[in-house]
Amino acid sequence: MYRSHTCGDLTTAQISEEVTLSGWVQGIRDKGFMIYIDLRDRYGITQLYFDAENTPKNILEKAQSLGREFVIQVKGTVVERASKNPNIPTGAIEILVTALTVLNKALVPPFTIEDKTDGGEDIRMKYRYLDIRRNPVKNNLMFRHKVTMEVRKFLSDQGFIEVETPYLIKSTPEGARDFVVPSRMNEGQFYALPQSPQTFKQLLMVGGMDKYFQIVKCFRDEDLRADRQPEFTQIDCEMAFVEQEDILTVFENLTKHLLKEIKGISVDAFPRMTYDDAMRTYGNDKPDIRFGMAFGELNSLAQHKDFGIFNEAELVVGIAVPNGAAYTRKEIDALVDWVRRPQVGAKGMVYARYNEDGTFKSSVDKFYNQDDLANWAKATNAKPGDLICVLSGETNKTRTQLSALRMELATRLGLRDPEVFAPLWVVDFPLLELDEETGHYHAMHHPFTSPKPGQLELLDTDPGAVKANAYDLVLNGNEIGGGSIRIHDKEMQATMFKHLGFSPEEAKAQFGFLMDAFQYGAPPHGGLAFGLDRLVAILGGQETIRDFIAFPKNNSGRDVMIDAPAFIDDAQLKELHLKLALKA
């Protein structure tokens, strides 16, 4: 056998035992007459000891020839260390080596395999298999495993059945761009990789599998960022014979279970907020409620005071920054420059200091007196010592800009503690969203989302006012899950397709299989999908998902380790009935 114990097993309880260990050489300290080697595996580090008095000469010479990351096997006796290391579980013992086998030599790695490495992100992604040996990445992957096992345990205990759905499916026009796969046996035709198993899980409900889940890969050909990859993993769930309240209860309990089992944190009932309130109060539909700085709308208090910028604005809105009155003019000017960046897009920012003595000093004192500014303070819940920051302009853009400023200030003020968890449900989303460029409506979630009861008739008269029977689960300013009650009636689904611009022929060509299934006794059903990558990252105290994925893509969607995507040869292209690629 290659090992009797792992490198994290041994303690003083095994002193005098003969053991066999295998692993990688983490470090070598050659004192001439004695050699210390740190041997590492997934479980920990054990110190090996060689000396001229107790170690055979050939073994000592072999130890002197080792390099970092060599794979070795040793046999020896567990002895007590003279100089103990309290920072590792095996720090009270070492192995007096009597036999050494080199299982594989190693080149000098391109970066140090240590917690704090000297390797940049690009080089570590190129040699990801080496990066995984480092504790931060290794521990993240083990943490992900722990989360997924708790998810499976909870859902299985609740009567859910895990069912796999196809990866080679049909391309649909909704949502992000599909990744497509040419079919060799069907010339000119293509599969698509699923953006989600949405229609299949609905068909499972028609099939009577009334509690389904799947931890499943999904694929979207879209621009990347810190919390997005071209392939990602969902905890995909669906239930039959349920209303919205049933689904919220189950997945609120799942989230509580994860917080308790993974983080040791108990959370009470999750607050609920409508989409409209979230946008009005925080400027986005996934608000971070770990801290305050709620929006205060100032139109009635700030307009018609001879300040043209506010008078011409559709919305004037502000937030109170805790203890911000102490900011210097230079610091405030830096905030103004920050909101003017193209990524934010504001034209400027008005501010008012709420001094500790109860007086105000603003950048618009020429137009507003102390009573006016006191009303601003009341509307934004400002307290003495705070700074009131005000933006104005078109409603949606201004809310988005102030939301960005709120999050930036919270980060600077240390209000986004990764060990504090503040979940909430956002409900009552619009069913449809207007595309300002085309003037057409599209589904805010997807075309299978049911309108709230009693609102179907509004589709003909005021489609923008129709609310969806949809909900998102938000954690620390991130959407970690979302879902809806589905349409389960063929006629209602046909009506929805009509309002989304599908002709009857197009609807039948794209989704005829689903509408046909509805004719054979489709039960009321609904579901939710968690973004596993994002959920794991947030539970792990981070917002970047890449380090919780074994082999992630870079910001260009490339796997730099295997150099993918890549050209395929002309013979393959011909077999797939594709035109020959133009190779660079």
XYZ file of C-alpha atoms in Angstrom:
584
model
C 0.000 0.000 0.000
C 1.133 3.533 -0.678
C 0.152 4.856 2.761
C -1.067 3.650 6.119
C -2.029 7.157 7.233
C -2.534 10.566 5.655
C -0.323 13.558 6.346
C -2.958 15.030 8.646
C -3.570 11.928 10.805
C -0.655 11.484 13.158
C -0.458 12.730 16.734
C 1.429 11.741 19.891
C -1.013 8.814 20.193
C 0.928 7.065 17.395
C 4.427 7.581 18.856
C 6.669 4.536 18.227
C 4.346 3.201 15.497
C 5.715 2.226 12.095
C 3.854 4.140 9.384
C 3.854 4.676 5.632
C 3.078 8.092 4.146
C 2.841 9.392 0.579
C 2.561 12.928 -0.734
C 4.275 15.946 -2.220
C 7.438 17.621 -0.949
C 6.291 20.983 0.399
C 9.689 22.177 1.655
C 13.212 20.990 2.438
C 15.541 22.225 5.186
C 18.994 20.673 4.761
C 21.232 21.265 7.795
C 24.058 19.117 6.427
C 24.039 16.439 9.131
C 20.213 16.339 9.229
C 17.388 17.019 6.811
C 13.798 18.080 7.523
C 11.148 17.644 4.829
C 7.536 18.795 4.986
C 5.352 16.186 3.293
C 1.949 17.405 2.103
C -1.259 15.770 0.932
C -4.893 16.898 0.923
C -5.211 16.251 4.635
C -2.267 18.187 6.006
C 1.512 18.322 6.469
C 3.812 15.958 8.375
C 7.457 16.672 9.072
C 9.966 14.006 8.013
C 13.329 13.702 9.758
C 16.578 12.267 8.388
C 19.954 12.313 10.197
C 23.391 10.809 9.671
C 23.185 8.734 12.848
C 19.815 7.018 12.358
C 19.158 7.143 8.595
C 20.885 4.759 6.169
C 23.397 6.616 4.000
C 21.639 5.813 0.707
C 18.336 7.105 2.105
C 20.003 10.306 3.322
C 21.586 10.884 -0.099
C 18.272 10.279 -1.815
C 16.611 12.817 0.510
C 19.272 15.370 -0.396
C 18.359 14.964 -4.087
C 14.676 15.739 -3.648
C 13.057 18.898 -5.007
C 9.857 20.769 -4.267
C 6.693 18.950 -5.407
C 8.442 15.595 -5.870
C 5.953 12.801 -5.164
C 7.448 10.446 -2.584
C 6.619 7.544 -0.299
C 8.311 7.140 3.074
C 8.322 4.537 5.811
C 9.444 5.283 9.310
C 8.736 5.611 13.000
C 6.584 8.256 14.637
C 8.654 10.187 17.200
C 7.998 13.195 19.371
C 9.288 16.488 18.019
C 11.803 18.372 20.090
C 10.568 21.702 18.709
C 6.806 21.472 18.354
C 4.692 23.432 15.861
C 1.331 24.395 17.434
C 0.017 25.728 14.095
C -0.620 22.323 12.499
C -2.430 19.220 13.861
C 0.681 17.041 13.377
C 3.008 19.593 14.954
C 3.855 17.474 18.012
C 5.393 14.585 16.036
C 7.695 13.810 13.124
C 8.662 10.707 11.164
C 12.141 9.265 11.534
C 12.460 7.931 7.986
C 13.861 4.459 7.341
C 12.823 4.042 3.680
C 12.262 6.534 0.867
C 10.829 5.942 -2.612
C 10.560 8.621 -5.280
C 7.218 7.985 -6.984
C 7.620 10.834 -9.450
C 10.014 13.698 -9.954
C 8.712 17.235 -10.545
C 9.853 20.319 -12.370
C 10.237 23.443 -10.283
C 6.671 24.848 -10.213
C 6.085 28.246 -11.881
C 4.807 29.683 -8.583
C 5.099 28.737 -4.922
C 2.578 26.164 -3.705
C 1.800 28.076 -0.527
C -1.191 29.899 0.942
C 0.321 33.245 -0.043
C 1.758 32.486 -3.437
C 3.899 34.611 -5.715
C 1.838 33.561 -8.751
C -0.507 35.974 -10.488
C -4.007 34.939 -11.516
C -3.129 34.265 -15.160
C -0.257 31.900 -14.394
C -2.255 30.141 -11.687
C -5.156 29.545 -14.112
C -2.736 28.150 -16.690
C -1.408 25.707 -14.108
C -4.685 25.244 -12.254
C -3.820 21.674 -11.236
C -0.931 23.146 -9.229
C -3.085 25.940 -7.813
C -5.527 23.316 -6.479
C -2.740 21.992 -4.250
C -2.750 25.297 -2.371
C -4.887 25.395 0.776
C -7.102 28.362 -0.252
C -8.276 26.686 -3.463
C -8.316 23.163 -2.031
C -10.372 24.308 0.941
C -12.802 26.178 -1.331
C -13.453 23.016 -3.348
C -13.933 20.995 -0.168
C -16.274 23.710 1.110
C -18.279 23.472 -2.123
C -18.554 19.712 -1.645
C -19.855 20.233 1.892
C -22.522 22.660 0.669
C -23.698 20.368 -2.132
C -23.909 17.397 0.214
C -26.033 19.396 2.661
C -28.301 20.468 -0.213
C -28.765 16.870 -1.336
C -29.379 15.723 2.217
C -31.986 18.403 2.942
C -33.897 17.987 -0.314
C -33.830 14.189 -0.141
C -35.184 14.340 3.406
C -37.999 16.579 2.085
C -39.019 13.946 -0.464
C -37.319 15.435 -3.546
C -36.014 13.060 -6.231
C -32.865 13.904 -8.199
C -33.486 13.406 -11.923
C -30.994 14.113 -14.717
C -32.228 16.015 -17.768
C -30.605 16.216 -21.244
C -27.632 18.419 -22.148
C -28.281 18.249 -25.897
C -31.547 20.117 -26.413
C -33.253 22.556 -28.776
C -32.240 26.186 -29.159
C -34.864 28.729 -28.097
C -34.991 32.474 -28.708
C -35.494 33.481 -25.065
C -32.784 34.487 -22.601
C -29.057 34.704 -23.321
C -27.305 33.312 -26.382
C -27.124 29.542 -26.632
C -24.010 27.490 -27.127
C -24.813 25.305 -30.122
C -23.551 21.854 -31.106
C -23.665 20.648 -34.725
C -25.293 17.279 -35.393
C -23.286 14.928 -37.630
C -26.261 12.664 -38.295
C -28.707 15.477 -39.059
C -27.068 17.675 -41.655
C -27.465 21.400 -41.081
C -29.151 20.969 -37.697
C -27.867 21.867 -34.260
C -28.414 21.026 -30.648
C -28.131 23.705 -27.979
C -26.626 23.332 -24.530
C -29.273 24.144 -21.893
C -29.390 27.561 -20.238
C -31.506 25.779 -17.641
C -33.565 22.567 -17.478
C -36.741 24.699 -17.343
C -39.038 22.908 -19.778
C -37.812 19.447 -18.769
C -38.545 19.997 -15.098
C -42.034 21.194 -16.046
C -42.491 18.028 -18.080
C -41.399 16.029 -15.026
C -44.260 17.657 -13.142
C -46.633 16.553 -15.901
C -45.080 13.102 -15.457
C -46.042 13.028 -11.790
C -42.558 13.513 -10.274
C -43.991 16.083 -7.912
C -40.726 16.991 -6.122
C -37.701 17.173 -8.414
C -34.204 18.543 -7.965
C -30.948 18.401 -9.850
C -27.499 19.873 -9.309
C -26.901 20.611 -12.947
C -24.524 22.325 -15.359
C -26.044 25.140 -17.421
C -24.548 27.164 -20.268
C -24.963 30.767 -21.412
C -22.958 32.516 -24.093
C -22.836 35.943 -22.462
C -20.314 38.511 -21.290
C -18.418 37.444 -18.196
C -17.715 39.066 -14.830
C -16.672 38.076 -11.326
C -19.881 36.169 -10.578
C -20.544 34.736 -14.051
C -19.027 31.910 -16.107
C -20.089 30.485 -19.495
C -20.835 27.204 -17.724
C -22.268 27.324 -14.240
C -24.077 25.079 -11.790
C -27.660 25.362 -10.567
C -29.553 23.696 -7.758
C -32.641 23.266 -9.899
C -35.934 22.432 -8.187
C -39.614 22.043 -9.068
C -42.741 21.089 -7.111
C -46.302 20.215 -8.142
C -49.566 21.103 -6.397
C -48.026 24.140 -4.735
C -48.619 27.851 -4.393
C -45.949 30.520 -3.983
C -46.053 30.269 -0.181
C -45.246 26.553 -0.278
C -42.140 27.120 -2.365
C -40.905 30.050 -0.300
C -41.261 27.988 2.872
C -39.268 25.007 1.530
C -36.376 27.028 0.162
C -36.272 29.439 3.049
C -35.819 26.358 5.211
C -33.100 25.049 2.887
C -31.220 28.338 3.207
C -31.618 28.298 6.999
C -30.319 24.715 7.019
C -27.222 25.694 5.034
C -26.505 28.726 7.215
C -26.852 26.582 10.332
C -24.883 23.550 9.147
C -22.209 25.373 7.166
C -21.784 28.608 9.117
C -23.304 27.821 12.500
C -25.693 30.768 12.136
C -29.394 30.796 12.989
C -31.584 33.160 10.964
C -35.191 34.058 11.745
C -37.962 34.350 9.151
C -36.741 36.096 6.011
C -38.158 39.572 5.378
C -40.127 40.092 2.163
C -40.045 43.107 -0.106
C -41.895 43.814 -3.314
C -39.910 44.547 -6.444
C -41.355 48.074 -6.538
C -40.302 48.757 -2.947
C -36.825 47.353 -3.555
C -36.311 49.633 -6.556
C -37.717 52.657 -4.728
C -35.760 52.085 -1.516
C -32.468 50.623 -2.745
C -32.353 51.197 -6.491
C -32.043 47.531 -7.441
C -33.947 44.266 -7.131
C -31.309 42.513 -5.007
C -30.702 44.915 -2.116
C -28.030 44.377 0.501
C -29.844 44.917 3.801
C -26.861 44.329 6.089
C -26.710 48.113 6.438
C -28.997 51.122 6.080
C -28.559 54.056 3.675
C -32.094 53.597 2.327
C -33.099 56.048 -0.396
C -35.016 59.182 0.457
C -36.976 60.695 -2.445
C -36.654 64.486 -2.424
C -38.731 65.698 -5.375
C -41.296 67.493 -3.233
C -38.562 68.933 -1.007
C -35.912 69.913 -3.542
C -37.761 71.031 -6.667
C -39.167 74.509 -7.430
C -36.404 76.199 -5.447
C -34.722 77.900 -8.412
C -32.158 75.086 -8.727
C -32.600 74.137 -12.363
C -30.798 70.800 -12.240
C -33.289 69.441 -9.714
C -36.287 71.161 -11.313
C -35.605 69.478 -14.648
C -35.031 66.031 -13.112
C -37.568 63.221 -13.159
C -36.235 62.037 -9.795
C -34.230 63.673 -7.005
C -33.080 61.111 -4.457
C -30.506 60.910 -1.671
C -28.873 58.721 0.955
C -27.349 59.494 4.345
C -23.741 58.316 4.758
C -22.995 57.434 8.404
C -20.414 59.834 9.907
C -19.791 61.248 6.443
C -19.906 64.876 7.600
C -16.283 64.421 8.652
C -15.224 63.855 5.029
C -12.818 66.451 3.713
C -13.641 68.448 0.619
C -11.041 66.370 -1.221
C -12.782 63.135 -0.182
C -16.174 64.463 -1.286
C -14.739 65.619 -4.616
C -13.387 62.083 -5.065
C -16.926 60.740 -4.568
C -18.214 63.178 -7.188
C -15.548 61.942 -9.596
C -16.508 58.339 -8.762
C -20.173 58.798 -9.713
C -19.127 60.589 -12.913
C -17.164 57.566 -14.129
C -18.604 56.017 -17.311
C -19.392 52.824 -15.376
C -21.797 54.835 -13.163
C -22.747 57.674 -15.506
C -24.001 60.406 -13.153
C -23.429 64.009 -14.219
C -22.595 65.122 -10.709
C -23.578 64.956 -7.045
C -25.034 67.430 -4.580
C -24.119 67.007 -0.923
C -25.068 68.396 2.472
C -23.149 67.974 5.713
C -25.328 67.452 8.778
C -23.032 68.889 11.409
C -22.881 67.582 14.962
C -24.347 70.883 16.225
C -27.473 70.345 14.107
C -26.606 72.856 11.384
C -26.160 72.101 7.700
C -23.562 73.053 5.119
C -24.265 72.062 1.508
C -22.943 72.513 -1.997
C -26.227 74.274 -2.862
C -26.578 76.707 0.058
C -27.396 79.408 -2.476
C -30.723 77.703 -3.209
C -31.674 75.886 0.014
C -31.935 77.179 3.580
C -31.448 75.316 6.848
C -35.109 74.284 7.039
C -34.943 72.837 3.519
C -31.844 70.811 4.362
C -33.420 69.645 7.622
C -36.260 68.200 5.532
C -33.687 66.409 3.377
C -32.222 64.919 6.544
C -35.622 63.728 7.688
C -36.387 62.117 4.310
C -33.033 60.267 4.242
C -33.017 59.402 7.972
C -29.778 61.348 8.371
C -28.391 61.977 11.844
C -25.978 64.651 13.080
C -22.532 63.765 11.746
C -23.872 62.225 8.513
C -23.345 63.310 4.920
C -26.352 63.508 2.581
C -25.486 62.584 -1.024
C -28.059 63.504 -3.688
C -28.333 62.467 -7.340
C -30.942 63.498 -9.886
C -32.066 62.719 -13.416
C -34.153 60.096 -15.206
C -35.767 57.813 -12.614
C -34.367 54.388 -13.495
C -30.874 55.594 -14.319
C -30.654 57.741 -11.180
C -31.735 54.869 -8.944
C -29.125 52.629 -10.532
C -26.434 55.256 -10.060
C -27.308 55.896 -6.413
C -27.442 52.152 -5.780
C -23.889 51.846 -7.099
C -22.783 54.725 -4.866
C -24.504 53.157 -1.849
C -22.672 49.861 -2.345
C -19.334 51.591 -2.917
C -19.702 53.649 0.255
C -20.734 50.581 2.253
C -17.609 48.784 1.056
C -15.397 51.733 1.994
C -17.073 52.001 5.407
C -16.684 48.280 6.143
C -20.437 47.708 6.339
C -20.438 44.618 4.101
C -19.170 42.096 6.648
C -18.872 38.732 4.837
C -19.616 36.893 8.089
C -22.988 38.639 8.484
C -25.829 37.125 6.453
C -28.993 39.061 5.634
C -31.371 37.109 3.370
C -34.688 38.355 2.029
C -37.311 37.524 -0.563
C -38.102 39.977 -3.345
C -41.578 39.271 -4.744
C -44.145 40.642 -7.199
C -41.819 41.277 -10.130
C -43.209 42.719 -13.351
C -44.253 39.914 -15.671
C -42.987 41.755 -18.749
C -40.139 44.177 -19.362
C -40.134 46.795 -22.124
C -37.164 46.832 -24.473
C -36.650 50.555 -25.054
C -34.770 49.976 -28.315
C -37.365 47.763 -30.002
C -40.459 48.913 -28.118
C -41.426 45.271 -27.567
C -42.075 43.493 -24.301
C -40.132 40.421 -23.243
C -40.489 38.157 -20.228
C -38.587 39.454 -17.206
C -37.982 35.894 -15.984
C -39.037 33.512 -18.768
C -42.182 32.951 -20.856
C -43.459 30.149 -18.631
C -43.971 32.405 -15.588
C -47.577 32.793 -14.486
C -49.092 36.227 -13.872
C -50.412 36.940 -10.396
C -53.977 35.690 -9.985
C -56.531 38.038 -11.529
C -54.046 39.976 -13.651
C -54.128 38.033 -16.910
C -56.705 40.430 -18.398
C -54.284 43.359 -17.982
C -52.073 41.870 -20.678
C -54.367 43.366 -23.313
C -54.721 46.820 -21.757
C -51.627 47.548 -19.647
C -49.016 44.787 -20.063
C -46.358 46.718 -18.151
C -48.535 46.722 -15.023
C -48.953 42.932 -14.842
C -47.149 41.375 -11.864
C -45.555 37.958 -12.092
C -46.065 35.145 -9.646
C -42.275 35.242 -9.279
C -39.766 35.585 -6.468
C -36.039 35.960 -5.935
C -34.021 34.952 -2.894
C -31.392 37.593 -2.138
C -28.424 37.169 0.196
C -26.058 40.035 1.006
C -26.876 41.970 -2.132
C -26.685 38.962 -4.450
C -29.483 37.057 -6.093
C -28.781 33.472 -5.063
C -32.045 31.968 -6.288
C -35.089 32.779 -8.327
C -38.238 31.121 -9.533
C -41.941 31.376 -10.150
C -45.263 29.637 -10.278
C -45.497 28.319 -13.837
C -48.250 28.464 -16.385
C -49.821 25.000 -16.581
C -52.705 25.748 -18.953
C -52.254 25.552 -22.726
C -54.530 28.503 -23.486
C -52.844 30.771 -20.964
C -49.440 29.766 -22.317
C -50.593 30.555 -25.858
C -51.787 33.972 -24.651
C -48.385 34.638 -23.087
C -46.569 33.680 -26.287
C -48.837 36.020 -28.259
C -47.969 38.967 -26.016
C -44.270 38.146 -26.373
C -44.552 38.458 -30.137
C -44.674 34.780 -31.105
C -46.971 33.819 -33.936
C -48.977 30.616 -33.296
C -46.691 28.847 -35.780
C -43.522 30.067 -34.044
C -44.867 29.090 -30.627
C -45.716 25.605 -31.875
C -42.323 25.179 -33.562
C -40.408 26.247 -30.451
C -42.549 24.973 -27.604
C -45.219 22.731 -29.111
C -43.964 19.766 -27.081
C -44.678 21.612 -23.832
C -48.092 22.905 -24.879
C -49.025 19.419 -26.063
C -48.027 18.040 -22.657
C -50.312 20.538 -20.923
C -53.267 18.830 -22.630
C -52.620 15.603 -20.737
C -53.261 16.760 -17.193
C -50.562 19.223 -16.151
C -50.765 19.956 -12.410
C -50.246 23.434 -10.928
C -46.520 23.691 -10.338
C -43.658 26.028 -9.619
C -40.042 26.007 -8.662
C -36.815 27.766 -7.983
C -33.171 27.500 -8.977
C -30.203 28.489 -6.844
C -26.944 29.564 -8.425
C -24.664 27.077 -6.656
C -21.385 28.812 -7.581
C -22.579 32.149 -6.232
C -24.209 30.617 -3.151
C -21.024 28.760 -2.224
C -18.877 31.856 -2.755
C -21.098 34.005 -0.508
C -21.228 31.350 2.204
C -17.436 31.208 1.881
C -17.194 34.946 2.520
C -16.434 35.967 -1.080
C -18.309 37.280 -4.099
C -15.975 35.986 -6.823
C -17.056 32.512 -7.893
C -13.907 31.539 -9.797
C -11.981 30.172 -6.814
C -14.886 27.864 -5.928
C -14.816 26.209 -9.374
C -12.220 23.529 -10.040
C -11.374 24.579 -13.603
C -12.843 28.024 -14.352
C -12.704 30.081 -17.538
C -11.054 33.510 -17.671
C -12.824 36.800 -18.425
C -12.686 36.024 -22.139
C -14.413 32.679 -21.665
C -11.195 30.773 -22.340
C -9.751 27.824 -20.510
C -6.106 28.884 -20.647
C -4.981 25.575 -19.134
C -6.203 23.380 -22.019
C -6.343 26.277 -24.521
C -10.049 26.072 -25.301
C -11.986 26.982 -27.351
C -9.816 25.835 -30.258
C -10.025 25.227 -33.980
C -10.973 21.749 -35.181
C -9.501 20.184 -38.264
C -11.031 20.290 -41.715
C -11.980 16.606 -41.657
C -14.119 17.128 -38.560
C -15.741 20.203 -40.083
C -16.588 18.299 -43.233
C -18.060 15.421 -41.229
C -20.260 17.924 -39.382
C -21.374 19.502 -42.673
C -19.780 22.843 -41.718
C -17.799 25.178 -43.904
C -14.039 25.071 -43.444
C -12.868 27.410 -40.695
C -10.540 30.282 -41.456
C -7.580 29.574 -39.227
C -5.629 32.536 -37.921
